[in-house]
Amino acid sequence: MAILKVDGQEIEVPDHFTLLQACEAAGAEVPRFCFHERLSVAGNCRMCLVEVKGGPPKPAASCAMSVRDLRPGPNGEAPEVFTTTPMVKKAREGVMEFLLINHPLDCPICDQGGECDLQDQAMAFGIDSSRYQENKRAVEDKYIGPLVKTIMNRCIHCTRCVRFTTEVAGISELGLIGRGEDAEITTYLEQAMTSELQGNVVDLCPVGALTSKPFAFTARPWELNKTESIDVMDALGSAIRVDTRGREVMRVLPRVNEDINEEWISDKTRYIWDGLKTQRLDRPYVRKDGRLQAATWAEAFGAIKAAVAGKTGDRIGAIAGDLASVEEIYALRELMTSLGSPNIDCRQDGTALHPSFGRASYVFNPTIAGIEQADALLIIGANPRIEAAVLNARIRKRWRMGGFPIALIGERSDLRYDYEYLGAGPETLAELVDGKGSFFATLKQAKNPLIIIGQGALTRADGLAVLGNVAKLAGAVGAVTAEWNGLAVLHTAAARVGGLDLGFVPAEGGKAAAEMLTETEVLFLLGADEMDFSKKTAFTVYIGSHGDNAAHVADVILPGAAYTEKSGTWVNTEGRVQMGNRAGFAPGEAREDWAILRALSDVLGKKLPFDSLAQLRARLYAQHPHFADINEIAASEGGDLGALAKKGGKMATSGFASPVKDFYLTNPVARASAVMAECSALARNNFKAAAE
Amino acid sequence: MSVRRLADEAVQPASFAFSPENAAWAEATINKYPKGREQSAVIPLLMRAQEQDGWVTKAAIEAIADMLGMAYIRALEVATFYTQFQLKPVGTRAHVQVCGTTPCMLRGAEELMDVCKRRIHAEPLQTNEDGTLSWEEVECQGACVNAPMVMIFKDAYEDLTPARLEEIIDQFQAGRGAKVKRGPQIDRILSAPEGGPTTLNGADAEPAKPSAPRSKKTPDEAASIPPSKAARAKTAAAETDPSLKTPATAKAEAAANTKVKGNARDEAGAKSPDDKSRPTGGKKPR
C-alpha cells in the first residue's frame, strides 16, 4: 500500500495504482480522453495532468504515473499531488485549446452531442474563443463497416478504439496510420471490421468520431427514456440499457456488470433494435382456407378451443422457445399440466441436458467472472466467439494474463486467442478421458481447470454419452472440488436454463420437442422458431412476437411481446437469475405472453390461478424459491456429477459442430433486422474470401 | 508533409517476393530478435523491400506482415509513419532527395530544387515522363558542412552547384549513375577544408603561424556576390514589403511610441555576475 496526499487529503491506495486512480479514490475528479480502465495506458491525450509536489516543475500525466514513482518529502512526509491548483488548470486549458484547434464546431449536428466527453470537459476547461487563425485540419471519413460511422474530422487520436480492437476484441483491425498532423484512424485499406464486439468502439470514442451508423441522426440522448434491462440474444444475460422514444426502441447500450459483461456487449445485442420494429405480429391470425388471415382474439381463442376439444392430454404438446422468460414458461407449464399433457419441452435443439441430473449438470458452474481464476481451459464442441462473444472476450482477458493453456475439441476456428487443437470429435474426447495426451496432464496439474462444453457436443443423438464422458473427464482431472467446479455448460439460448430450472422437459411418458411436431395433434409454440417444421402435422398455435419460421406454418398466431416489451425473468448460462424491465409496449393488439396464456386458459376452461404478474410471481417463487433471488446464482451441488459420469454410453464418431452457424441470425428478432442481415452477408463474403 | 496513402491500385504489382539473396538476409534479420518479438524486424524488411523494388508496394507490406505474423494494419502503420518509405513509384534510375534544411537552404538548396523542378518534374515525388527520375525535398541528411547536398539512393553528393547537379542528373538519366563521383563535388576531402588542410600543417609541434587568408578574394570581390535569397520569404504579402516601417528600420519613430524611455535593461540595473555591488550570499552562476 502507498500513502499519498491528494489535494491535502491523505489516502492509502494499493501499490499498483496510477495517480489517476489514486485521485479518483480520494474523490478528486480527473478529466481524461485516452485513459480507460479496461484498456492499456496510452498517455497521449494529456488531459489528466496533475501537479506533483517535489517532482519535475511541470505537470505530470496522472494516468501514466504510478504512485510508486512519487517521492516523499525531505522529512519523509507523504508525497503530495494536486488536482485543482492554478498550474493544473492552466495546463489542462492549454491541452483543451490544442484539442479544439482542429476539432470542428459541429456539435449541433453531431450524434455524440449530449454525451460527449470533449463537450463536457470543454465546459470545464475550454476557453470561449480560439486564438487559432489558420485553416483547420480536414480528414477523409473512412468506411469501417456497416455498424460504425466515422466522422474523422472530430477524431482527437486517443487510440481507445485501436487498443480495444487489439486487446479486448483480439483482432488488430483498427490502426493509426500516418504521423503528426496527418495521423488517421482507419482499418487496413478501409475494409469493414469483422469483430463481433466492434460496436463497443462507439461507446469508447470520447468524441463523435465513431458513432453508431444505424442510430445516426435518429434521436438525441436527452429525449430518450432509459430502461435498464437484460439481453436475451445469447445465454449470457448481458446488462443493457434500452433507450426508447415513445413506443419505439431507438438503441441498446451496455450497462456495467462486472460479473457478466464488464462493459462490453456484442454487436447482435447492440444493433438488434431495428428487428423489433419489423416483421412484428401485431394482431391474432387464424389459418382459414389454407391462408393465415387476421382475426380477433375471440376468434383465435375459439379456433384453439375447437382444436383442443376432445383431445386427451397426451395428444397435446408445448415447446418453449429460446427467448421466452421464466414467467411465461411457467404459465405454459401450468396450462399444460391442467390439460393433462406430459408433452412439454424447452429444448428445441434436442440437447441432452436434463434437470434430473442436477442443476450443476446444466449451468456454467465456475461462473463467467470465475474464468479469471481458472488456470487451464478445455473447450469441447463450442465456438465461444459466436455463441457468446462477450464471454469469449473474458477468456481472452484471462489468456492475456498468461499461464492459461487452452485446448479445443471441435471445429477449428479463429477464437481470438491461441489454443491447442486436439481433435474434431468424440474420439479425441474418449482418448482424453482415458488419460492419454499431454493436455490431460495439463488439466490434471491445474489448480482450477475449466472445461467448457458447448451445445455443439450436446445437441446430438449421443449428447448424453458425451456429457457423461465430460463429467468423467472432469472427475478424472479434479475439476470438481469443494471450492471449484470447473464443469461449464455454455448455452446458446437465453431461456434454456430457466426452462430447465422449471422442469419444462417431457414428463413420464412425454414426448421430446422433435417428436411433438409429428406425434401430437395440438402443439403450442412459445416463440419456438429454431426447428425444422417441414414435417409438422400438428395443429399449431404460435405465441410469439415475430413472423418467422414457426409463424409461417402456424394455424393460429397469438401476438406476444418481445423481450423489451415485457418484464420478465431470465436465467443465464451461469444459473444467475436476472430480471428484465419493460421499455415500451408491444405493438397493436400484441400482449405479454403470460397474459395470453392466462386468457387462453380461461377459454379452455382451465383457468390459471393468477390475474396479475405479481400473483404469477408469488406462485412461481413459492414453488421455485431460487427465482426470487434476483442477480444471484443458486448454489448447485457438485456431487451429482458422479452419477452423470456413469451415464456414459457409446459416442458416435462424427465431429462436433457449433449449432450457431451464423452469429448474426440466431433468433426471430435478429432475422427481422436489416442491420443484422447486412452484417451476416458481409461476414459470409469475408468467410468466402478467407476460404479461397 | 501530407497525407500518405498507398499508390493507386493500377500501379500496384500483384505479388511480392524477396529475391533469394534478400530472403536469406531477411531470415537472418528476423533471427536477430528474440522469439515472440519478430515484429521488430518490420522496418529493416520494409526498407529492403524498397531497395529491391524501388518503392514499398501493397503486396510487399502484406508479404512482410505475413512473414512477421503481424496484422496488415500494424505494418501499414509503420510504412505510413516513416517518410523514408516511398509508397508510390519513384524514379527507377534516380530518386533525388534534396536537403532543404537550414544550412543547405542558406547555401542554395532552393536553386538545386529549381533544377529538379526544371529537369525532372514540377512537383516533388512525381516521376519524369519516362519514369526514370523523381525528386523530393527531405530534412537534414547530416552533411551540413558540405551544404548544399542531395542524396540519391544511399549516396550523398555534396558541395553542389546547380550546374553540377544538372550534370549529375544527366549522368543518372543516361544510366551512368555509378560513375559519378560521390561525396564532395569540389576540391575537398570528405568534410576537410576546401583546398586542403589549414591547420596542423607543419611537421613540428611549433605553434602554427597565423594562416594566410583563406580566401584570396579582395573585399570588393566578396561583396560582389549577391546575398542568398534563401531566407527571403517567397510571398507578395503586404507585411513583407521592404519599404514598410518597422521598429527595426525606423528606430526613432518606434522610440517615440514606447512608454519606457531609454534602455529599459540598463535602467533596471541588471548586474553582471562579477559586479562588486552584487548581493552577497548564494553562488555565482557558472
Short mmCIF file of N, CA and C in Angstrom, two decimals, chain A residues 328 543 559-561 565-568 582 585-586 590-597 613:
data_model
loop_
_atom_site.label_atom_id
_atom_site.label_comp_id
_atom_site.label_asym_id
_atom_site.label_seq_id
_atom_site.Cartn_x
_atom_site.Cartn_y
_atom_site.Cartn_z
N GLU A 328 -43.47 -16.81 -18.49
CA GLU A 328 -44.39 -17.37 -19.49
C GLU A 328 -44.19 -18.88 -19.64
N ILE A 543 -47.31 -18.62 -30.26
CA ILE A 543 -47.37 -17.42 -29.41
C ILE A 543 -46.00 -16.77 -29.51
N PRO A 559 -50.29 -12.91 -30.98
CA PRO A 559 -49.15 -11.99 -30.95
C PRO A 559 -48.67 -11.69 -29.55
N GLY A 560 -47.40 -11.93 -29.31
CA GLY A 560 -46.82 -11.74 -27.99
C GLY A 560 -45.90 -10.53 -27.97
N ALA A 561 -45.25 -10.35 -26.83
CA ALA A 561 -44.37 -9.21 -26.64
C ALA A 561 -42.91 -9.65 -26.80
N GLU A 565 -40.39 -5.55 -24.31
CA GLU A 565 -41.76 -5.09 -24.09
C GLU A 565 -42.43 -5.78 -22.93
N LYS A 566 -41.65 -6.50 -22.15
CA LYS A 566 -42.26 -7.16 -21.00
C LYS A 566 -41.27 -7.22 -19.86
N SER A 567 -41.83 -7.29 -18.66
CA SER A 567 -40.99 -7.53 -17.50
C SER A 567 -40.89 -9.03 -17.35
N GLY A 568 -39.70 -9.54 -17.34
CA GLY A 568 -39.58 -10.98 -17.27
C GLY A 568 -38.28 -11.39 -16.61
N ARG A 582 -39.64 -3.66 -18.72
CA ARG A 582 -40.34 -3.25 -19.93
C ARG A 582 -39.92 -1.84 -20.32
N PHE A 585 -44.28 -0.60 -24.98
CA PHE A 585 -45.38 -1.54 -25.09
C PHE A 585 -45.32 -2.27 -26.43
N ALA A 586 -45.90 -3.45 -26.43
CA ALA A 586 -45.93 -4.25 -27.65
C ALA A 586 -46.87 -3.57 -28.66
N ALA A 590 -50.88 -6.95 -29.69
CA ALA A 590 -49.99 -7.90 -29.03
C ALA A 590 -50.03 -7.70 -27.53
N ARG A 591 -49.89 -8.80 -26.79
CA ARG A 591 -49.96 -8.76 -25.32
C ARG A 591 -48.77 -9.52 -24.76
N GLU A 592 -48.55 -9.30 -23.46
CA GLU A 592 -47.49 -10.08 -22.81
C GLU A 592 -47.88 -11.55 -22.80
N ASP A 593 -46.91 -12.40 -23.02
CA ASP A 593 -47.19 -13.81 -23.26
C ASP A 593 -47.90 -14.49 -22.10
N TRP A 594 -47.50 -14.15 -20.85
CA TRP A 594 -48.16 -14.81 -19.72
C TRP A 594 -49.64 -14.46 -19.70
N ALA A 595 -49.99 -13.21 -20.09
CA ALA A 595 -51.38 -12.78 -20.08
C ALA A 595 -52.17 -13.51 -21.16
N ILE A 596 -51.53 -13.76 -22.31
CA ILE A 596 -52.18 -14.51 -23.38
C ILE A 596 -52.52 -15.92 -22.88
N LEU A 597 -51.53 -16.55 -22.21
CA LEU A 597 -51.76 -17.90 -21.72
C LEU A 597 -52.85 -17.93 -20.65
N LEU A 613 -49.18 -10.27 -12.98
CA LEU A 613 -47.82 -10.77 -13.00
C LEU A 613 -47.33 -10.98 -11.57
#
